[in-house]
Amino acid sequence: MDDSRAMNIFSCLDRAADRFPDRTGTYRGTEAVASFAAIRCRALALAGALAARWPAGERVAIVSENDPDLVPLLFGLWGAGLAAVPVNAKLHPREVAAIVADSGAVAVMASPALATALAGADLDEPLPPLWTIGSEAYGALFAGAPAGRAATVDPDAVAWLFYTSGTTGRSKGAMLSHRNLLAMATAHLADLDDPDEGTCLVHAAPMSHGSGLYMLPYMARGAAQVVPASSGFDAGEFLDLCDGHRGCAAFLAPTMVQRIRREAETRGRAPRHLRSVTYGGGPMYVEELKKAQAVFGPVFSQLYGQGEAPMTITGMSRRDHADAPDAVLGSVGWVRSGVEMRVVGEDGLPLPVDGIGEVVCRGDVVMLGYWRNPEATAGALRDGWLYTGDVGSLDATGCLTLRDRSKDVVISGGTNIYPREVEEVLLTHPAVDEVCVIGTPDPDWGEVVVAFVVPAPGAAPSPAELDAHCLTQLARFKRPKAYRFVPDLPKSSYGKVLKRELRTRCAAEPA
Ligand code: AMP
């Protein structure tokens, strides 16, 4: 490789360790774990041990709940020129094994609980060698002499094999290169947040997904990485951490925002140091956003992205949220720095203002392709553009409003109905807490709209009442033909509502 092109996202850790060697880089709860210098030392020791075992380019899977030691582990892999395959800790061992097998990982690094679950599971395919994080054998990987510096790698070398959350079927590994991740980190700092060494990132969401990706921009600015002591998400614990640490930032899925908002309301106050919340990964409804802003103040920014263009297609800064009209609050904002984005018709040509079509984008943040899946890659990457599968429209200012995933659009009597629009209206009814709208097959209409409604605590809305409410704001043909009242909505471990499961439920028990 031409060394002048070399790159390694390890540079984010180098920046922090060079400038702030003695500052605490990782915390478990409020307890300091390691300084930036110590994290770099640990990562380089691991890099030395791994580089002696495997050539650059091999993959290593990480199966763990959130843990401060994932920071030196990830940087150690990158330091050795290896690719990390972070796996969602909440998956079934068989699903984990399928991802590990698909990735061709040479090793699995697993937390004690998940290592035990994997070792005891009845798996179709054998696992590669498994290291238990924290074990003696794992500790030995950090005991040798540190590598002098991180390996130089091609900017297009895979750094993170990001398995899509699979709400739409078998998960695929999006190949994210060092260049992709640096573009993501830079765009986050340019568009959405401005951390410094006096701030921190609280990992309330899984580090195997968005929160872990965001480690990079915060690390580059010398912000500490705070991992909740519970290793997971608990609204009360999150608020306590934002009392205990200064300058807190977090990436939260919209459902997590709702939970911490309710918890803060119960406490009767916002935490002292919640500085910045970037939400995204799924729709944030206008009603919820307003309630959250009323409780937490102007701390919110939004990202719209996907595993294939990590965290970075469009966004809305904190300033964009201030006094924004509902149309903007319900949008996903404007194109991000370093990204080009269009809304195109079926012929791939850009649509005029307000035309509804598929969102496509290109730029340094777009993945290299899907791992060992040329067919899926050819479907997603066409003429240099990433076809996101999301349907939306652009207004005259370039503000993107997402309608739905193309496959979630309900086609009833030949007309497109966007579930999100119906959901937004239902959520303005005081007796509705959460809602999810899907289409189910119907002999007359092709599909009809069905709303799954979680009533607000103590409320028992009737279908007639909700119907009347819809009619005040929606065209008659868009209103649900059936309501199903449920205590909660099925969600993936990343907080996305599993529409697939609701469709199966409808098929199993027709109304
Ligand atoms: P994943 O690759 O699992 O992160 O899922 C990405 C998908 O989540 C996108 O293609 C969108 O459908 C959805 N998504 C991401 N961010 C947002 C957002 N801010 N608002 C609405 N949907 C979003």
Coordinates of C-alpha atoms and ligand atoms in Angstrom, one line a residue:
M1 CA 0.0 0.0 0.0
D2 CA 1.1 3.5 -0.8
D3 CA 2.0 4.8 2.7
S4 CA 1.1 8.4 1.9
R5 CA -2.6 7.2 1.7
A6 CA -2.4 5.4 5.0
M7 CA -5.0 6.0 7.6
N8 CA -6.2 4.3 10.7
I9 CA -9.1 5.4 13.0
F10 CA -6.7 4.5 15.8
S11 CA -5.7 8.2 15.2
C12 CA -8.8 9.2 17.3
L13 CA -7.3 7.5 20.3
D14 CA -3.8 8.9 19.5
R15 CA -5.2 12.5 19.5
A16 CA -6.7 12.0 23.0
A17 CA -3.7 10.2 24.4
D18 CA -1.2 12.8 23.0
R19 CA -3.2 15.8 24.2
F20 CA -4.7 14.5 27.4
P21 CA -2.7 11.5 28.6
D22 CA -3.6 11.7 32.2
R23 CA -7.3 12.5 31.9
T24 CA -9.7 9.7 32.5
G25 CA -10.8 8.2 29.2
T26 CA -13.2 5.5 30.5
Y27 CA -15.6 5.2 33.4
R28 CA -17.8 2.4 34.7
G29 CA -20.6 4.4 36.2
T30 CA -18.9 7.2 38.0
E31 CA -15.8 5.2 38.8
A32 CA -12.7 6.0 36.7
V33 CA -11.3 3.0 34.8
A34 CA -8.4 4.2 32.7
S35 CA -6.6 7.3 31.5
F36 CA -6.2 7.9 27.8
A37 CA -2.5 7.0 28.0
A38 CA -3.4 3.7 29.7
I39 CA -6.1 2.9 27.1
R40 CA -3.6 3.5 24.3
C41 CA -1.0 1.4 26.1
R42 CA -3.5 -1.4 26.5
A43 CA -4.7 -1.1 22.9
L44 CA -1.2 -1.2 21.5
A45 CA -0.3 -4.2 23.7
L46 CA -3.3 -6.0 22.3
A47 CA -2.5 -4.9 18.8
G48 CA 1.0 -6.4 19.2
A49 CA -0.4 -9.7 20.3
L50 CA -3.0 -9.9 17.6
A51 CA -0.8 -8.8 14.8
A52 CA 1.6 -11.7 15.7
R53 CA -1.4 -14.1 15.4
W54 CA -3.3 -12.9 12.4
P55 CA -2.6 -10.9 9.2
A56 CA -4.3 -7.6 8.8
G57 CA -7.8 -7.8 7.3
E58 CA -8.9 -10.8 9.4
R59 CA -12.1 -10.3 11.4
V60 CA -12.6 -10.7 15.2
A61 CA -16.1 -10.8 16.6
I62 CA -17.1 -9.0 19.8
V63 CA -20.1 -10.3 21.7
S64 CA -20.5 -8.3 24.9
E65 CA -22.8 -6.1 26.8
N66 CA -21.5 -2.5 27.1
D67 CA -18.2 -2.5 29.0
P68 CA -15.4 0.1 29.3
D69 CA -12.9 -2.5 28.2
L70 CA -14.5 -2.6 24.8
V71 CA -12.7 0.7 24.2
P72 CA -9.1 -0.7 24.3
L73 CA -10.4 -3.9 22.6
L74 CA -11.8 -2.1 19.6
F75 CA -8.7 0.1 19.2
G76 CA -6.5 -2.9 19.7
L77 CA -8.1 -4.6 16.8
W78 CA -7.7 -1.5 14.6
G79 CA -4.2 -1.1 15.8
A80 CA -3.4 -4.5 14.4
G81 CA -5.2 -3.8 11.1
L82 CA -8.0 -6.2 11.9
A83 CA -11.7 -5.6 11.4
A84 CA -14.1 -5.7 14.4
V85 CA -17.4 -7.5 14.1
P86 CA -19.4 -6.2 17.0
V87 CA -22.5 -8.4 17.5
N88 CA -25.7 -7.3 19.3
A89 CA -25.5 -8.8 22.8
K90 CA -29.2 -9.5 22.9
L91 CA -29.3 -11.9 20.0
H92 CA -29.9 -15.6 20.5
P93 CA -26.6 -17.7 20.6
R94 CA -27.7 -19.3 17.3
E95 CA -28.1 -15.8 15.7
V96 CA -24.7 -14.8 17.1
A97 CA -23.2 -18.0 15.7
A98 CA -24.7 -17.3 12.2
I99 CA -23.1 -13.8 12.2
V100 CA -19.8 -15.1 13.4
A101 CA -19.9 -17.8 10.7
D102 CA -20.9 -15.3 8.0
S103 CA -18.1 -12.9 8.9
G104 CA -15.5 -15.7 8.9
A105 CA -14.1 -14.3 12.1
V106 CA -10.9 -15.9 13.3
A107 CA -11.8 -15.4 17.0
V108 CA -14.7 -14.3 19.3
M109 CA -14.2 -12.1 22.3
A110 CA -17.2 -12.5 24.5
S111 CA -18.2 -11.2 27.9
P112 CA -18.3 -13.9 30.7
A113 CA -22.1 -14.3 30.5
L114 CA -22.3 -14.4 26.7
A115 CA -19.2 -16.7 26.5
T116 CA -21.0 -19.2 28.8
A117 CA -24.2 -18.9 26.7
L118 CA -22.4 -19.5 23.5
A119 CA -20.3 -22.4 24.8
G120 CA -23.5 -24.1 26.1
A121 CA -25.6 -23.5 23.0
D122 CA -26.6 -26.1 20.5
L123 CA -25.0 -24.6 17.4
D124 CA -25.1 -25.7 13.8
E125 CA -21.6 -24.4 13.0
P126 CA -18.6 -24.6 15.3
L127 CA -17.3 -21.3 16.7
P128 CA -13.7 -20.1 16.1
P129 CA -11.6 -19.9 19.3
L130 CA -13.4 -18.0 22.0
W131 CA -11.8 -15.6 24.5
T132 CA -13.7 -14.6 27.6
I133 CA -13.2 -10.9 28.3
G134 CA -11.6 -10.6 31.7
S135 CA -10.3 -14.2 31.8
E136 CA -6.6 -15.0 32.4
A137 CA -6.1 -16.0 28.8
Y138 CA -7.7 -12.7 27.6
G139 CA -5.5 -10.8 30.1
A140 CA -2.4 -12.5 28.6
L141 CA -3.2 -10.8 25.3
F142 CA -2.5 -7.5 26.9
A143 CA 0.6 -8.5 28.8
G144 CA 3.2 -8.3 26.0
A145 CA 5.2 -5.4 24.7
P146 CA 2.9 -2.8 23.1
A147 CA 3.2 -2.3 19.4
G148 CA 5.2 0.9 18.7
R149 CA 2.2 2.4 16.9
A150 CA -0.9 1.4 15.2
A151 CA -0.6 -0.4 11.8
T152 CA -1.0 1.8 8.8
V153 CA -3.9 0.6 6.7
D154 CA -5.5 1.3 3.4
P155 CA -8.3 3.9 3.9
D156 CA -10.6 1.3 2.3
A157 CA -9.7 -1.5 4.6
V158 CA -12.6 -2.8 6.6
A159 CA -12.6 -1.5 10.2
W160 CA -16.1 -2.5 11.3
L161 CA -18.3 -5.2 9.9
F162 CA -21.7 -3.8 10.8
Y163 CA -24.5 -6.4 10.8
T164 CA -27.8 -4.7 10.0
S165 CA -30.3 -5.2 12.7
G166 CA -32.3 -7.6 10.6
T167 CA -35.8 -6.1 11.2
T168 CA -36.3 -6.9 7.5
G169 CA -34.8 -10.4 7.3
R170 CA -31.4 -12.1 7.5
S171 CA -28.8 -9.6 8.7
K172 CA -26.1 -8.6 6.3
G173 CA -22.6 -7.3 7.1
A174 CA -22.1 -3.7 5.9
M175 CA -18.4 -3.3 5.3
L176 CA -17.4 0.0 7.0
S177 CA -13.9 1.2 6.2
H178 CA -11.5 3.4 8.1
R179 CA -12.4 6.2 5.6
N180 CA -16.2 5.6 6.3
L181 CA -15.7 5.9 10.0
L182 CA -13.6 9.0 9.9
A183 CA -16.1 10.6 7.6
M184 CA -18.8 9.7 10.1
A185 CA -16.8 11.1 13.0
T186 CA -16.0 14.3 11.2
A187 CA -19.6 14.9 10.1
H188 CA -20.8 14.4 13.7
L189 CA -18.4 17.0 14.9
A190 CA -19.2 19.4 12.1
D191 CA -23.0 19.1 12.2
L192 CA -24.3 17.8 15.5
D193 CA -22.1 18.1 18.5
D194 CA -19.1 20.0 19.8
P195 CA -17.6 17.9 22.6
D196 CA -14.3 18.7 24.4
E197 CA -12.1 17.2 27.0
G198 CA -14.4 18.4 29.8
T199 CA -17.3 16.3 28.4
C200 CA -18.3 12.7 28.1
L201 CA -20.3 10.3 26.0
V202 CA -22.7 8.1 28.1
H203 CA -23.1 4.7 26.4
A204 CA -26.8 4.0 27.3
A205 CA -27.4 2.4 23.9
P206 CA -25.5 -0.6 22.7
M207 CA -21.8 -0.1 21.8
S208 CA -22.2 -2.8 19.2
H209 CA -24.3 -0.3 17.2
G210 CA -24.7 3.5 17.1
S211 CA -23.2 4.3 20.6
G212 CA -20.0 2.4 19.8
L213 CA -19.7 4.2 16.4
Y214 CA -20.0 7.5 18.3
M215 CA -17.1 6.6 20.5
L216 CA -14.9 7.9 17.7
P217 CA -15.8 11.6 17.4
Y218 CA -15.9 11.9 21.2
M219 CA -12.6 10.1 21.6
A220 CA -11.0 12.4 19.0
R221 CA -11.9 15.4 21.1
G222 CA -10.7 13.9 24.4
A223 CA -14.2 13.3 25.8
A224 CA -14.5 10.4 28.3
Q225 CA -16.5 7.3 27.5
V226 CA -18.9 6.5 30.3
V227 CA -20.4 3.0 30.5
P228 CA -23.3 2.6 32.9
A229 CA -22.4 0.2 35.7
S230 CA -25.5 -2.0 34.7
S231 CA -23.9 -2.4 31.2
G232 CA -27.3 -1.6 29.8
F233 CA -30.0 1.0 29.6
D234 CA -31.9 2.0 32.6
A235 CA -33.6 5.4 32.5
G236 CA -33.0 6.2 36.2
E237 CA -29.3 5.2 36.0
F238 CA -28.9 7.3 32.9
L239 CA -30.3 10.4 34.6
D240 CA -28.1 9.7 37.7
L241 CA -25.0 9.6 35.4
C242 CA -26.0 12.9 33.9
D243 CA -26.1 14.3 37.4
G244 CA -22.7 12.7 38.3
H245 CA -20.7 13.6 35.2
R246 CA -20.2 16.9 33.5
G247 CA -21.1 17.8 29.9
C248 CA -22.9 14.6 29.2
A249 CA -23.8 13.6 25.6
A250 CA -25.6 10.4 24.5
F251 CA -26.9 8.7 21.4
L252 CA -30.4 7.5 22.2
A253 CA -33.0 5.6 20.2
P254 CA -36.4 7.5 20.2
T255 CA -37.9 4.9 22.6
M256 CA -35.1 5.5 25.0
V257 CA -35.7 9.3 24.9
Q258 CA -39.4 8.6 25.8
R259 CA -38.3 6.4 28.8
I260 CA -35.9 8.9 30.2
R261 CA -38.4 11.8 29.7
R262 CA -41.0 9.9 31.7
E263 CA -38.5 9.1 34.4
A264 CA -37.4 12.7 34.6
E265 CA -41.0 13.8 34.9
T266 CA -41.5 11.3 37.8
R267 CA -38.5 12.9 39.5
G268 CA -39.8 16.4 38.7
R269 CA -36.5 17.6 37.2
A270 CA -34.0 17.2 34.4
P271 CA -30.5 16.0 35.3
R272 CA -27.9 18.7 35.9
H273 CA -25.4 18.0 33.1
L274 CA -27.3 16.6 30.1
R275 CA -25.7 18.7 27.4
S276 CA -26.5 16.9 24.1
V277 CA -28.7 14.0 23.0
T278 CA -28.5 12.8 19.4
Y279 CA -31.5 10.7 18.6
G280 CA -32.2 8.6 15.5
G281 CA -32.3 5.1 14.2
G282 CA -36.0 5.2 14.0
P283 CA -38.8 7.8 13.8
M284 CA -39.1 10.4 16.6
Y285 CA -42.7 11.5 16.7
V286 CA -43.3 15.3 16.9
E287 CA -45.4 15.0 20.1
E288 CA -42.7 13.0 21.9
L289 CA -40.0 15.4 20.7
K290 CA -42.0 18.4 22.1
K291 CA -42.5 16.7 25.4
A292 CA -38.8 15.8 25.7
Q293 CA -37.7 19.3 24.8
A294 CA -40.1 20.7 27.4
V295 CA -38.4 18.5 30.1
F296 CA -34.7 18.6 29.0
G297 CA -34.5 21.9 27.1
P298 CA -32.6 22.5 23.8
V299 CA -30.3 19.5 24.0
F300 CA -31.6 17.5 21.0
S301 CA -30.0 16.9 17.7
Q302 CA -31.2 14.3 15.2
L303 CA -29.4 11.9 12.9
Y304 CA -30.8 9.9 10.0
G305 CA -28.5 7.2 8.8
Q306 CA -28.3 3.4 8.5
G307 CA -25.6 0.8 8.9
E308 CA -24.8 1.3 5.2
A309 CA -24.1 5.0 5.8
P310 CA -23.4 5.0 9.5
M311 CA -25.2 7.7 11.4
T312 CA -24.8 10.1 8.5
I313 CA -27.2 10.9 5.8
T314 CA -29.1 13.9 7.1
G315 CA -29.5 15.6 10.5
M316 CA -30.8 18.4 12.5
S317 CA -28.6 20.4 14.9
R318 CA -29.7 21.6 18.3
R319 CA -30.1 25.1 16.7
D320 CA -32.3 23.6 13.9
H321 CA -34.7 22.3 16.7
A322 CA -35.2 25.7 18.3
D323 CA -38.6 27.1 17.5
A324 CA -38.9 24.8 14.6
P325 CA -42.4 24.3 13.1
D326 CA -43.9 20.9 13.3
A327 CA -43.1 20.1 9.7
V328 CA -39.4 20.5 10.5
L329 CA -39.6 18.6 13.9
G330 CA -41.2 15.7 12.0
S331 CA -38.5 15.7 9.3
V332 CA -35.0 14.3 9.4
G333 CA -33.4 17.6 8.5
W334 CA -30.7 18.5 6.0
V335 CA -27.9 16.6 4.2
R336 CA -24.8 16.1 6.3
S337 CA -21.4 17.4 5.7
G338 CA -19.5 15.4 3.1
V339 CA -22.7 13.7 1.8
E340 CA -24.7 14.2 -1.3
M341 CA -28.3 13.1 -1.2
R342 CA -31.2 12.9 -3.6
V343 CA -34.8 11.7 -3.7
V344 CA -35.2 9.7 -6.9
G345 CA -38.0 8.1 -8.9
E346 CA -38.1 4.5 -10.1
D347 CA -35.9 5.6 -13.1
G348 CA -33.2 6.7 -10.6
L349 CA -33.6 10.4 -11.7
P350 CA -34.0 13.2 -9.1
L351 CA -37.6 14.2 -8.4
P352 CA -38.8 17.7 -8.2
V353 CA -39.4 19.5 -4.8
D354 CA -41.9 17.5 -2.7
G355 CA -41.8 14.5 -5.0
I356 CA -41.9 11.3 -3.0
G357 CA -39.3 8.7 -3.9
E358 CA -36.4 6.7 -2.6
V359 CA -33.6 8.4 -0.7
V360 CA -30.2 7.8 -2.2
C361 CA -26.9 9.2 -1.1
R362 CA -23.1 9.1 -1.8
G363 CA -20.0 10.2 -0.2
D364 CA -17.1 8.9 1.9
V365 CA -19.4 7.7 4.6
V366 CA -21.1 5.1 2.3
M367 CA -20.1 1.5 3.0
L368 CA -17.8 -0.5 0.6
G369 CA -20.6 -3.1 0.1
Y370 CA -22.0 -6.1 1.9
W371 CA -19.6 -8.7 3.1
R372 CA -19.4 -11.6 0.7
N373 CA -22.7 -10.7 -0.7
P374 CA -22.3 -9.3 -4.2
E375 CA -25.9 -9.6 -5.1
A376 CA -27.1 -7.5 -2.1
T377 CA -24.3 -5.1 -2.8
A378 CA -25.4 -4.7 -6.4
G379 CA -29.0 -4.0 -5.2
A380 CA -27.9 -1.3 -2.7
L381 CA -25.0 0.4 -4.5
R382 CA -25.9 1.6 -8.0
D383 CA -23.8 4.0 -10.1
G384 CA -22.0 5.1 -6.9
W385 CA -25.2 5.8 -5.0
L386 CA -26.5 4.0 -1.9
Y387 CA -30.2 3.1 -2.3
T388 CA -31.4 3.3 1.2
G389 CA -34.8 1.7 0.8
D390 CA -36.3 4.7 2.7
V391 CA -39.0 6.7 1.0
G392 CA -39.1 10.5 1.5
S393 CA -39.4 13.9 0.0
L394 CA -37.3 17.0 -0.1
D395 CA -38.7 20.5 0.4
A396 CA -37.4 23.6 -1.3
T397 CA -34.8 24.2 1.4
G398 CA -33.5 20.6 1.1
C399 CA -35.2 19.4 4.3
L400 CA -35.9 15.7 4.0
T401 CA -39.1 14.2 5.4
L402 CA -39.1 10.4 5.6
R403 CA -42.3 8.7 4.9
D404 CA -41.5 5.1 5.6
R405 CA -39.3 2.2 4.5
S406 CA -40.5 1.4 0.9
K407 CA -41.7 -2.0 2.0
D408 CA -43.8 -0.4 4.9
V409 CA -45.8 1.8 2.6
V410 CA -49.4 0.6 2.7
I411 CA -51.1 0.4 -0.7
S412 CA -54.8 0.5 -0.2
G413 CA -57.2 0.7 -3.2
G414 CA -54.1 1.6 -5.3
T415 CA -53.3 4.6 -3.1
N416 CA -50.1 4.9 -1.1
I417 CA -50.6 5.5 2.6
Y418 CA -47.6 6.3 4.8
P419 CA -48.0 4.7 8.2
R420 CA -45.9 7.4 9.8
E421 CA -48.4 10.0 8.9
V422 CA -51.3 8.1 10.6
E423 CA -49.1 7.4 13.6
E424 CA -48.3 11.0 14.1
V425 CA -52.0 11.9 14.1
L426 CA -52.9 9.1 16.6
L427 CA -50.1 10.1 18.9
T428 CA -51.7 13.6 19.3
H429 CA -54.7 11.9 21.0
P430 CA -54.2 12.1 24.8
A431 CA -55.3 8.5 25.4
V432 CA -52.6 7.1 23.1
D433 CA -49.2 6.3 24.4
E434 CA -47.5 4.4 21.6
V435 CA -48.7 3.4 18.2
C436 CA -47.6 1.4 15.2
V437 CA -49.5 1.3 11.9
I438 CA -49.1 -1.5 9.4
G439 CA -50.9 -2.8 6.3
T440 CA -52.5 -6.2 6.2
P441 CA -53.8 -8.0 3.1
D442 CA -57.4 -7.4 2.2
P443 CA -59.4 -9.0 -0.6
D444 CA -61.2 -5.8 -1.6
W445 CA -58.5 -3.1 -1.0
G446 CA -55.3 -5.0 -1.6
E447 CA -54.2 -3.8 1.9
V448 CA -55.9 -2.1 4.7
V449 CA -54.5 0.0 7.5
V450 CA -54.4 -1.5 11.0
A451 CA -53.3 0.4 14.1
F452 CA -51.7 -1.3 17.1
V453 CA -52.3 1.1 20.0
V454 CA -50.7 1.2 23.5
P455 CA -53.2 3.2 25.6
A456 CA -51.9 5.9 27.9
P457 CA -51.7 4.7 31.6
G458 CA -55.3 4.5 32.9
A459 CA -56.9 5.3 29.5
A460 CA -59.1 3.1 27.4
P461 CA -59.7 4.8 24.1
S462 CA -62.4 3.3 21.9
P463 CA -62.0 2.7 18.2
A464 CA -64.8 5.2 17.5
E465 CA -63.1 7.9 19.4
L466 CA -59.8 7.3 17.6
D467 CA -61.6 7.2 14.3
A468 CA -63.2 10.5 15.0
H469 CA -59.8 11.9 16.0
C470 CA -58.2 10.7 12.7
L471 CA -61.0 12.3 10.7
T472 CA -60.2 15.7 12.1
Q473 CA -56.7 15.6 10.6
L474 CA -56.5 12.8 8.0
A475 CA -58.1 12.0 4.7
R476 CA -60.9 9.4 5.2
F477 CA -59.1 6.7 3.2
K478 CA -56.0 6.8 5.4
R479 CA -57.7 6.1 8.7
P480 CA -57.2 2.6 10.2
K481 CA -59.8 0.1 9.4
A482 CA -59.1 -1.8 12.6
Y483 CA -57.5 -1.0 16.0
R484 CA -55.8 -3.5 18.2
F485 CA -55.1 -2.4 21.7
V486 CA -51.9 -3.9 23.2
P487 CA -50.0 -3.5 26.4
D488 CA -46.7 -2.9 24.5
L489 CA -45.2 -3.0 21.1
P490 CA -42.6 -5.7 20.1
K491 CA -39.2 -4.0 19.7
S492 CA -35.8 -5.1 18.6
S493 CA -33.0 -4.7 21.1
Y494 CA -32.1 -1.5 19.4
G495 CA -35.6 -0.2 20.2
K496 CA -37.1 -0.4 16.7
V497 CA -40.7 -1.6 16.5
L498 CA -40.8 -5.0 14.8
K499 CA -43.5 -4.4 12.2
R500 CA -42.8 -7.9 10.8
E501 CA -44.0 -9.4 14.1
L502 CA -47.1 -7.3 14.1
R503 CA -47.9 -8.5 10.5
T504 CA -47.5 -12.1 11.6
R505 CA -49.8 -11.5 14.6
C506 CA -52.4 -10.0 12.2
A507 CA -52.1 -13.0 9.9
A508 CA -52.4 -15.5 12.9
E509 CA -55.4 -13.8 14.5
P510 CA -57.4 -11.8 11.9
A511 CA -59.7 -9.3 13.5
Ligands
AMP1 P1 -30.1 0.5 10.9 O1 -29.3 0.2 9.7 O2 -30.5 -0.7 11.7 O3 -29.5 1.5 11.8 O4 -31.5 1.1 10.4 C1 -31.5 2.2 9.6 C2 -32.9 2.6 9.3 O5 -33.6 3.2 10.4 C3 -33.0 3.7 8.2 O6 -32.9 3.1 6.9 C4 -34.4 4.3 8.5 O7 -35.4 3.5 7.9 C5 -34.4 4.2 10.0 N1 -34.0 5.5 10.6 C6 -32.7 5.9 10.9 N2 -32.7 7.1 11.4 C7 -34.0 7.6 11.4 C8 -34.6 8.8 11.8 N3 -33.9 9.8 12.3 N4 -35.9 8.9 11.6 C9 -36.6 7.9 11.0 N5 -36.1 6.7 10.7 C10 -34.8 6.6 10.8

